Amino acid sequence: MTVDMNSSAKEKAKLKWACRRGMLELDVLFMPFVDEAWEQLSEDNKQIFERLLTCQDPELFAWFMGHEECEDSELRSMVELILNRVKV
């Protein structure tokens, strides 16, 4: 059980590092999301979030600010999930 907790903590630490972006606007969305919602996500949604983090900052910024709509339905749903959590 300690191994699982340790690997989970390492996974979360890696994820938080990946959340550090070149744009403060993205940092303030991603960091709290990982801190507050990561554990409750399904495995599928965790993978989608990790895939979202591989996108370039300018396109992420455009999606989150509503300037463009992501064509990938899974990523678009994750963007909406994150934005809905921020609005609460």
PDB file of C-alpha atoms in Angstrom:
ATOM      1  CA  MET A   1       0.000   0.000   0.000  1.00  0.00           C
ATOM      2  CA  THR A   2       2.869   2.381   0.705  1.00  0.00           C
ATOM      3  CA  VAL A   3       4.209   1.648  -2.780  1.00  0.00           C
ATOM      4  CA  ASP A   4       0.857   2.647  -4.334  1.00  0.00           C
ATOM      5  CA  MET A   5       0.732   5.875  -2.351  1.00  0.00           C
ATOM      6  CA  ASN A   6       4.336   6.639  -3.226  1.00  0.00           C
ATOM      7  CA  SER A   7       3.806   5.976  -6.945  1.00  0.00           C
ATOM      8  CA  SER A   8       0.589   8.016  -6.847  1.00  0.00           C
ATOM      9  CA  ALA A   9       2.435  10.911  -5.205  1.00  0.00           C
ATOM     10  CA  LYS A  10       5.191  10.673  -7.823  1.00  0.00           C
ATOM     11  CA  GLU A  11       2.615  10.588 -10.624  1.00  0.00           C
ATOM     12  CA  LYS A  12       0.902  13.671  -9.220  1.00  0.00           C
ATOM     13  CA  ALA A  13       4.232  15.492  -8.820  1.00  0.00           C
ATOM     14  CA  LYS A  14       5.107  14.772 -12.474  1.00  0.00           C
ATOM     15  CA  LEU A  15       1.673  15.953 -13.510  1.00  0.00           C
ATOM     16  CA  LYS A  16       2.014  19.182 -11.544  1.00  0.00           C
ATOM     17  CA  TRP A  17       5.342  19.805 -13.217  1.00  0.00           C
ATOM     18  CA  ALA A  18       3.688  19.315 -16.633  1.00  0.00           C
ATOM     19  CA  CYS A  19       1.006  21.814 -15.573  1.00  0.00           C
ATOM     20  CA  ARG A  20       3.603  24.555 -15.241  1.00  0.00           C
ATOM     21  CA  ARG A  21       3.168  26.414 -18.479  1.00  0.00           C
ATOM     22  CA  GLY A  22       4.609  29.485 -20.115  1.00  0.00           C
ATOM     23  CA  MET A  23       1.371  31.361 -19.489  1.00  0.00           C
ATOM     24  CA  LEU A  24       0.156  32.279 -16.026  1.00  0.00           C
ATOM     25  CA  GLU A  25      -3.449  32.059 -17.271  1.00  0.00           C
ATOM     26  CA  LEU A  26      -2.966  28.334 -17.887  1.00  0.00           C
ATOM     27  CA  ASP A  27      -1.078  27.729 -14.635  1.00  0.00           C
ATOM     28  CA  VAL A  28      -3.968  29.142 -12.602  1.00  0.00           C
ATOM     29  CA  LEU A  29      -6.359  26.747 -14.338  1.00  0.00           C
ATOM     30  CA  PHE A  30      -4.282  23.583 -14.292  1.00  0.00           C
ATOM     31  CA  MET A  31      -2.592  23.638 -10.891  1.00  0.00           C
ATOM     32  CA  PRO A  32      -5.766  23.919  -8.772  1.00  0.00           C
ATOM     33  CA  PHE A  33      -7.478  21.365 -11.014  1.00  0.00           C
ATOM     34  CA  VAL A  34      -4.765  18.796 -10.285  1.00  0.00           C
ATOM     35  CA  ASP A  35      -4.786  19.631  -6.571  1.00  0.00           C
ATOM     36  CA  GLU A  36      -8.557  19.516  -6.186  1.00  0.00           C
ATOM     37  CA  ALA A  37      -9.943  17.171  -8.858  1.00  0.00           C
ATOM     38  CA  TRP A  38      -7.278  14.733 -10.062  1.00  0.00           C
ATOM     39  CA  GLU A  39      -8.098  11.920  -7.622  1.00  0.00           C
ATOM     40  CA  GLN A  40     -11.803  12.009  -8.532  1.00  0.00           C
ATOM     41  CA  LEU A  41     -11.233  11.677 -12.284  1.00  0.00           C
ATOM     42  CA  SER A  42     -11.870   8.381 -14.024  1.00  0.00           C
ATOM     43  CA  GLU A  43      -8.845   6.669 -15.535  1.00  0.00           C
ATOM     44  CA  ASP A  44     -10.104   7.686 -18.990  1.00  0.00           C
ATOM     45  CA  ASN A  45     -10.367  11.335 -17.950  1.00  0.00           C
ATOM     46  CA  LYS A  46      -6.910  11.214 -16.384  1.00  0.00           C
ATOM     47  CA  GLN A  47      -5.509  10.069 -19.719  1.00  0.00           C
ATOM     48  CA  ILE A  48      -7.445  12.785 -21.552  1.00  0.00           C
ATOM     49  CA  PHE A  49      -6.108  15.430 -19.163  1.00  0.00           C
ATOM     50  CA  GLU A  50      -2.559  14.172 -19.677  1.00  0.00           C
ATOM     51  CA  ARG A  51      -3.133  14.352 -23.437  1.00  0.00           C
ATOM     52  CA  LEU A  52      -4.441  17.902 -23.041  1.00  0.00           C
ATOM     53  CA  LEU A  53      -1.152  18.838 -21.379  1.00  0.00           C
ATOM     54  CA  THR A  54       0.730  17.799 -24.528  1.00  0.00           C
ATOM     55  CA  CYS A  55      -0.976  20.569 -26.506  1.00  0.00           C
ATOM     56  CA  GLN A  56       0.769  23.840 -27.232  1.00  0.00           C
ATOM     57  CA  ASP A  57       0.148  26.837 -24.967  1.00  0.00           C
ATOM     58  CA  PRO A  58      -1.302  29.114 -27.692  1.00  0.00           C
ATOM     59  CA  GLU A  59      -3.975  26.584 -28.635  1.00  0.00           C
ATOM     60  CA  LEU A  60      -4.753  25.813 -24.974  1.00  0.00           C
ATOM     61  CA  PHE A  61      -5.073  29.534 -24.303  1.00  0.00           C
ATOM     62  CA  ALA A  62      -7.430  29.950 -27.287  1.00  0.00           C
ATOM     63  CA  TRP A  63      -9.617  27.052 -26.101  1.00  0.00           C
ATOM     64  CA  PHE A  64      -9.794  28.150 -22.471  1.00  0.00           C
ATOM     65  CA  MET A  65     -10.447  31.805 -23.334  1.00  0.00           C
ATOM     66  CA  GLY A  66     -13.168  30.837 -25.811  1.00  0.00           C
ATOM     67  CA  HIS A  67     -11.389  32.255 -28.857  1.00  0.00           C
ATOM     68  CA  GLU A  68     -11.442  28.866 -30.593  1.00  0.00           C
ATOM     69  CA  GLU A  69     -13.171  25.532 -30.091  1.00  0.00           C
ATOM     70  CA  CYS A  70     -11.083  22.404 -29.854  1.00  0.00           C
ATOM     71  CA  GLU A  71     -11.959  19.978 -32.643  1.00  0.00           C
ATOM     72  CA  ASP A  72     -11.130  16.919 -30.509  1.00  0.00           C
ATOM     73  CA  SER A  73     -14.321  16.111 -28.579  1.00  0.00           C
ATOM     74  CA  GLU A  74     -12.495  14.473 -25.649  1.00  0.00           C
ATOM     75  CA  LEU A  75     -10.158  17.423 -25.191  1.00  0.00           C
ATOM     76  CA  ARG A  76     -13.061  19.863 -25.622  1.00  0.00           C
ATOM     77  CA  SER A  77     -14.955  18.044 -22.849  1.00  0.00           C
ATOM     78  CA  MET A  78     -11.912  18.250 -20.574  1.00  0.00           C
ATOM     79  CA  VAL A  79     -11.572  21.987 -21.245  1.00  0.00           C
ATOM     80  CA  GLU A  80     -15.252  22.403 -20.325  1.00  0.00           C
ATOM     81  CA  LEU A  81     -14.818  20.301 -17.172  1.00  0.00           C
ATOM     82  CA  ILE A  82     -11.887  22.438 -16.026  1.00  0.00           C
ATOM     83  CA  LEU A  83     -13.682  25.695 -16.823  1.00  0.00           C
ATOM     84  CA  ASN A  84     -16.816  24.550 -14.973  1.00  0.00           C
ATOM     85  CA  ARG A  85     -14.761  23.774 -11.868  1.00  0.00           C
ATOM     86  CA  VAL A  86     -13.227  27.254 -11.971  1.00  0.00           C
ATOM     87  CA  LYS A  87     -16.632  28.933 -12.168  1.00  0.00           C
ATOM     88  CA  VAL A  88     -17.905  27.245  -9.006  1.00  0.00           C
TER      89      VAL A  88
END
